[in-house]
Short mmCIF file of C-alpha atoms in Angstrom, two decimals:
data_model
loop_
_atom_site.label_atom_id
_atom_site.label_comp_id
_atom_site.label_asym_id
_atom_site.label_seq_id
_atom_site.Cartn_x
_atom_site.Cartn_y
_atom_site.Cartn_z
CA UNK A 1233 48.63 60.62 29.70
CA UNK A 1234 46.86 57.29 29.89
CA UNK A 1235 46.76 55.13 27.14
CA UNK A 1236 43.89 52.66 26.09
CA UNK A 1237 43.23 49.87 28.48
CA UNK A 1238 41.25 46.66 28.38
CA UNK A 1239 39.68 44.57 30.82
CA UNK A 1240 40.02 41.93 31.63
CA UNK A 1241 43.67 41.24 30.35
CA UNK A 1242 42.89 37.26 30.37
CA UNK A 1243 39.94 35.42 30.39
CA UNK A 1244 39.45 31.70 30.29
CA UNK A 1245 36.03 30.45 29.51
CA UNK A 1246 33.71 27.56 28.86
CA UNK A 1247 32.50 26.68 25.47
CA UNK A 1248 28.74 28.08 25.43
CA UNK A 1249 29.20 30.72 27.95
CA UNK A 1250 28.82 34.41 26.96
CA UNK A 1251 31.71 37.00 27.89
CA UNK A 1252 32.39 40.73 28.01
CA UNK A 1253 35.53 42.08 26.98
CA UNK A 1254 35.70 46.09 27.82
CA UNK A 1255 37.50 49.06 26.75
CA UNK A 1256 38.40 52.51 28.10
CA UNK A 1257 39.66 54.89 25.18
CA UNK A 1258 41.77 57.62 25.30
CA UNK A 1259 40.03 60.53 27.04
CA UNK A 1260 38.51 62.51 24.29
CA UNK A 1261 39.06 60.38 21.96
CA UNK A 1262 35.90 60.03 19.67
CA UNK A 1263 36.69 57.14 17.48
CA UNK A 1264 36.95 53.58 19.19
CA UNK A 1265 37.47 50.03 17.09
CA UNK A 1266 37.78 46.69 17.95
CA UNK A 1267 40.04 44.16 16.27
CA UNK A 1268 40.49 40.83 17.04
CA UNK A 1269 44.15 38.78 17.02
CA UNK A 1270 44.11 35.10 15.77
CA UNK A 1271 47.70 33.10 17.19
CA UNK A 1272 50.27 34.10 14.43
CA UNK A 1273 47.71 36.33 12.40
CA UNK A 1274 47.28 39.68 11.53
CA UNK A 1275 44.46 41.96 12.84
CA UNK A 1276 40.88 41.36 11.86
CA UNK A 1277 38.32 44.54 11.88
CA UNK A 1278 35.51 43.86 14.25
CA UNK A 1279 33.72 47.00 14.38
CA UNK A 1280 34.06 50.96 14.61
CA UNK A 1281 32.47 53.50 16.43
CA UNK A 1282 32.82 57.43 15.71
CA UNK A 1283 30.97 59.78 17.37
CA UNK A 1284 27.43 59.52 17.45
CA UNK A 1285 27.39 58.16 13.98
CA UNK A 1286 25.75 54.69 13.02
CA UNK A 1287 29.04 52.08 13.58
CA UNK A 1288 30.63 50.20 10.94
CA UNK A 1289 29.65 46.64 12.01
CA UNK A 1290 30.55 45.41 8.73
CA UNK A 1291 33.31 43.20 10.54
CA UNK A 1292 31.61 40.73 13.17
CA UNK A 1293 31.97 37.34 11.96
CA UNK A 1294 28.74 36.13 13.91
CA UNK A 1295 25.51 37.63 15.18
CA UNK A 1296 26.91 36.32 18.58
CA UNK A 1297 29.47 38.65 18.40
CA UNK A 1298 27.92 42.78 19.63
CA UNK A 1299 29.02 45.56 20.75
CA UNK A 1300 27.81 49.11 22.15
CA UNK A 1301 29.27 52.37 23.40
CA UNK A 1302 28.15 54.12 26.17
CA UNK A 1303 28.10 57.59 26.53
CA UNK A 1304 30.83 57.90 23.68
CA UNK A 1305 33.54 56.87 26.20
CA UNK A 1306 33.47 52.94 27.06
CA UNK A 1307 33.07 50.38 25.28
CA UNK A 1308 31.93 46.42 25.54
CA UNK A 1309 32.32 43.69 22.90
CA UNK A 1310 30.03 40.69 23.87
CA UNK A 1311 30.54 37.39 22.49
CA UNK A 1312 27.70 35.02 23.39
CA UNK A 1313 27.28 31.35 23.60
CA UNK A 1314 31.34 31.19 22.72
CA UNK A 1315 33.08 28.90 20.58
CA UNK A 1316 36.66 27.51 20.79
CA UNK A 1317 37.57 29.29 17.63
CA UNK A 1318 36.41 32.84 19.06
CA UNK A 1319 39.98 32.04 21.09
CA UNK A 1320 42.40 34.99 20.05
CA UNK A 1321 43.72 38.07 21.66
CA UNK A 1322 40.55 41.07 21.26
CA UNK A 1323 42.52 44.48 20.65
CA UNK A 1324 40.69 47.54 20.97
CA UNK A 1325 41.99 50.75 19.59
CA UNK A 1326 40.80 54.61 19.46
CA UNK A 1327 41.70 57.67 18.28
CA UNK A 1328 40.91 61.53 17.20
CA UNK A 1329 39.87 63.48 14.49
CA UNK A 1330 43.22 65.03 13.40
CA UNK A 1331 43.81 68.08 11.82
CA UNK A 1332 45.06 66.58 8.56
CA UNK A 1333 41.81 64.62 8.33
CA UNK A 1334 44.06 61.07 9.48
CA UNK A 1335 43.39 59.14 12.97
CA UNK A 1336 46.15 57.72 14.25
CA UNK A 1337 44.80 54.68 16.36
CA UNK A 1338 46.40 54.00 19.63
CA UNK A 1339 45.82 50.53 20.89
CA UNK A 1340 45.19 48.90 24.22
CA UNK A 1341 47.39 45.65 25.40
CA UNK A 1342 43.99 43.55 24.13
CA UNK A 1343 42.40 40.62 26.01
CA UNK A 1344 43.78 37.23 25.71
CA UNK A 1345 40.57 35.17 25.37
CA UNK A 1346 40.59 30.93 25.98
CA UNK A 1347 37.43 28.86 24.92
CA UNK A 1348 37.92 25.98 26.41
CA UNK B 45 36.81 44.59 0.11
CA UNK B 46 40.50 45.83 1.04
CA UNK B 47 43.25 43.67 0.81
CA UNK B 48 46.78 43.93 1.99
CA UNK B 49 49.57 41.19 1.38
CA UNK B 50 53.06 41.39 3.58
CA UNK B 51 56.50 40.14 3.02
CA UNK B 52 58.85 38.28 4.27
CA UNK B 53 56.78 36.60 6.73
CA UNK B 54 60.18 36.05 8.81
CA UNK B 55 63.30 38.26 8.79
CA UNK B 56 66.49 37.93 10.31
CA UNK B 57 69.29 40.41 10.37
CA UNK B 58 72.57 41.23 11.87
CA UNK B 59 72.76 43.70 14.03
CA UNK B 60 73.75 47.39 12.25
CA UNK B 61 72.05 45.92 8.76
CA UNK B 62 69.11 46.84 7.05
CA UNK B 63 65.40 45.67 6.97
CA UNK B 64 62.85 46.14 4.32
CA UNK B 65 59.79 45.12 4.32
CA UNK B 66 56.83 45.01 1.12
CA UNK B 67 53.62 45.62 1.47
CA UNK B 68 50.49 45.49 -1.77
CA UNK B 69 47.61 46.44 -1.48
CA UNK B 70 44.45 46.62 -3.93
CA UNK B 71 41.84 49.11 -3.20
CA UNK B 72 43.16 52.25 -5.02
CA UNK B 73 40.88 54.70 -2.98
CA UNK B 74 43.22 53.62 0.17
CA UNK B 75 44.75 56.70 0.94
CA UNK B 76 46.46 56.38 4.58
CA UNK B 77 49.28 53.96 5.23
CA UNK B 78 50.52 53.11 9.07
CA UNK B 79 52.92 50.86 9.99
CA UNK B 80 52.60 49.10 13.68
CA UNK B 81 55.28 47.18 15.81
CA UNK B 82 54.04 44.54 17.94
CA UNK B 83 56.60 43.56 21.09
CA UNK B 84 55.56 39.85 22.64
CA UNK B 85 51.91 40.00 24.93
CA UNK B 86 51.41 43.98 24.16
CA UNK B 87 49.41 45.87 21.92
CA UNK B 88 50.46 47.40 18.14
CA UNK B 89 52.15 50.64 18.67
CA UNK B 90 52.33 53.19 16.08
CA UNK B 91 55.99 53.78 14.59
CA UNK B 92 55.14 55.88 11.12
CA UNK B 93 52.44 56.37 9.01
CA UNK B 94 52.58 57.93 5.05
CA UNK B 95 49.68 59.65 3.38
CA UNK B 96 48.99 58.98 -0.16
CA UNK B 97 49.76 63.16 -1.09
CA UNK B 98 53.56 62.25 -0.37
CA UNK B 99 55.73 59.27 -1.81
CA UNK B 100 58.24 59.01 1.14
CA UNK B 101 58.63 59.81 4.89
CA UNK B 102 61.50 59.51 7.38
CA UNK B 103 61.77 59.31 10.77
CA UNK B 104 65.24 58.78 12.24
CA UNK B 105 66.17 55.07 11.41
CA UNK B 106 62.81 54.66 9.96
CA UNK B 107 61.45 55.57 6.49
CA UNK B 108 58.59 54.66 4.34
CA UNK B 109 57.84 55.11 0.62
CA UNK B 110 54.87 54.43 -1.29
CA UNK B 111 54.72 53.70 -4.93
CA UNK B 112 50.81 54.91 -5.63
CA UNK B 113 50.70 53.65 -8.71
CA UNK B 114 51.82 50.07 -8.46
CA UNK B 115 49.74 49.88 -5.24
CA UNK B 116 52.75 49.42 -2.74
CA UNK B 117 54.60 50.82 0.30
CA UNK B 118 58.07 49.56 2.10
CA UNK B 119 59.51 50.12 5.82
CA UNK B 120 62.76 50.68 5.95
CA UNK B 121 65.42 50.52 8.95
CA UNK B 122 68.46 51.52 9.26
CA UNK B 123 71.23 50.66 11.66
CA UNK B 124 68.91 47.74 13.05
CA UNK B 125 68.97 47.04 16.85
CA UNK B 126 68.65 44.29 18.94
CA UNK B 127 65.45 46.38 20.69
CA UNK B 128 63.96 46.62 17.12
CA UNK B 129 63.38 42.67 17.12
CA UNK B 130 59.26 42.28 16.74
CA UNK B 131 56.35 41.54 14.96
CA UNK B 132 55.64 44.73 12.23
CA UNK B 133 52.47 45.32 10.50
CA UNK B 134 51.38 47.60 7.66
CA UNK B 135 47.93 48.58 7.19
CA UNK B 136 45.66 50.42 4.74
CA UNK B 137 42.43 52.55 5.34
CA UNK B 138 40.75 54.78 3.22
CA UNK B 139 38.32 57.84 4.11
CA UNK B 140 34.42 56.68 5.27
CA UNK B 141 32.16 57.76 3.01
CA UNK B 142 30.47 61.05 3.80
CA UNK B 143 33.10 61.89 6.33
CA UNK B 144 36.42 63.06 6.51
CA UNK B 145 37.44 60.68 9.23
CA UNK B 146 39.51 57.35 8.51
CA UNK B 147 37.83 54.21 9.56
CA UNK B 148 39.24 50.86 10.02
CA UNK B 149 42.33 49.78 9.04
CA UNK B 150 43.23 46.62 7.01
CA UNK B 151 46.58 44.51 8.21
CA UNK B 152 48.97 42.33 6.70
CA UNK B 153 50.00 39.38 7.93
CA UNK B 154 52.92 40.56 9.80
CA UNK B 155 56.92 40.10 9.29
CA UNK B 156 58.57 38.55 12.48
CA UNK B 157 61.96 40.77 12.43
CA UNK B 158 64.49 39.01 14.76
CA UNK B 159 68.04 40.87 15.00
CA UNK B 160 71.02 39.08 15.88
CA UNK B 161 74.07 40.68 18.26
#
């Protein structure tokens, strides 16, 4: 079936200019995370939806950093008024309640984004 | 917070050796352990995850133990391949409160394995 995918898969931007990354998860998949990928780092939490619980926003580094889920499926992380160090690679991930109570999360090929 | 440290940072290996790789971490409640291979301009994928109810888990060339007490967990392969050359992460995650569902997962730094012909 299809996997997570992201849109767009590179986006080069002006510093001060506001930019939406999006995500399609796995269908009926109910949890959906964002992560973001510094060049040569590990993966940084950004924030995680499940269900139609409150998300875990614990992660944003900024308040110009948000994100929402509509209708439980898609997903948009919104950085606003950008800086050059928001530049990284923005994975999103998902995944399902499974029956042994872990969620394996299945990522997406992330969005390469350049603050110029 | 969580906190998960990875080595080697680099690894190089001939081809038909083995490859370890250490990973710490310090939040005791984690409880869920994945492991994630990263190929050049595509996203983690999944490659084998260990619960904290079991100390060791195989998977073909693959394995993973974890030592609960001392707070670490290893990947181990076997027979290395050129094809297995990539970035590998581990990664920790514990249970949300009030729910039975895992939330987000904390990485290492990574271990660039290169294998040589």
């Amino acid at each position: 079936g299809a996997g997570v995918s992201q849109s767009p898969s590179n986006k080069v931007t002006e510093k001060g200019k506001d930019v939406e990354l999006r995500c399609d998860p796995i269908s009926g998949h109910t949890a959906l995370y964002w992560y973001r990928q510094s060049l040569g780092q590990g993966l940084e939490f950004l924030i995680y939806f499940q269900g139609n619980s409150a998300p875990d926003k614990s992660g944003l580094p900024s308040d110009r950093f948000s994100a929402e889920r509509t209708g439980g499926s898609v997903s948009t992380l919104t950085i606003q008024r950008t800086q050059q160090e928001d530049s990284a690679v923005y994975l999103c991930a998902s995944s399902r309640k499974g029956l042994a109570g872990a969620e394996t999360q299945y990522f997406g090929p992330g969005t390469r984004l350049l603050v110029l | 917070g969580e906190n998960v440290e990875q080595h080697p940072s680099t690894l190089s290996v001939q081809e038909g050796d083995s490859a370890v790789i250490k990973c710490t971490y310090s939040d005791s409640a984690s409880n869920y352990f994945p492991w994630y291979k990263q190929e050049l301009g595509k996203g983690p994928q999944l490659i084998i995850d260990i619960r904290s109810n079991v100390g060791e888990k195989k998977d073909q060339r693959i394995a993973v133990t974890l030592n609960k007490t001392a707070k670490h967990f290893s990947l181990h392969i076997t027979e290395t391949q050129p094809e297995d050359s990539a970035v590998y992460f581990c990664a920790a995650s514990m249970k949300r409160a009030g729910g039975t569902s895992y939330g987000k997962l904390t990485f290492g730094q990574g271990t660039i394995l290169t294998v040589h012909p």
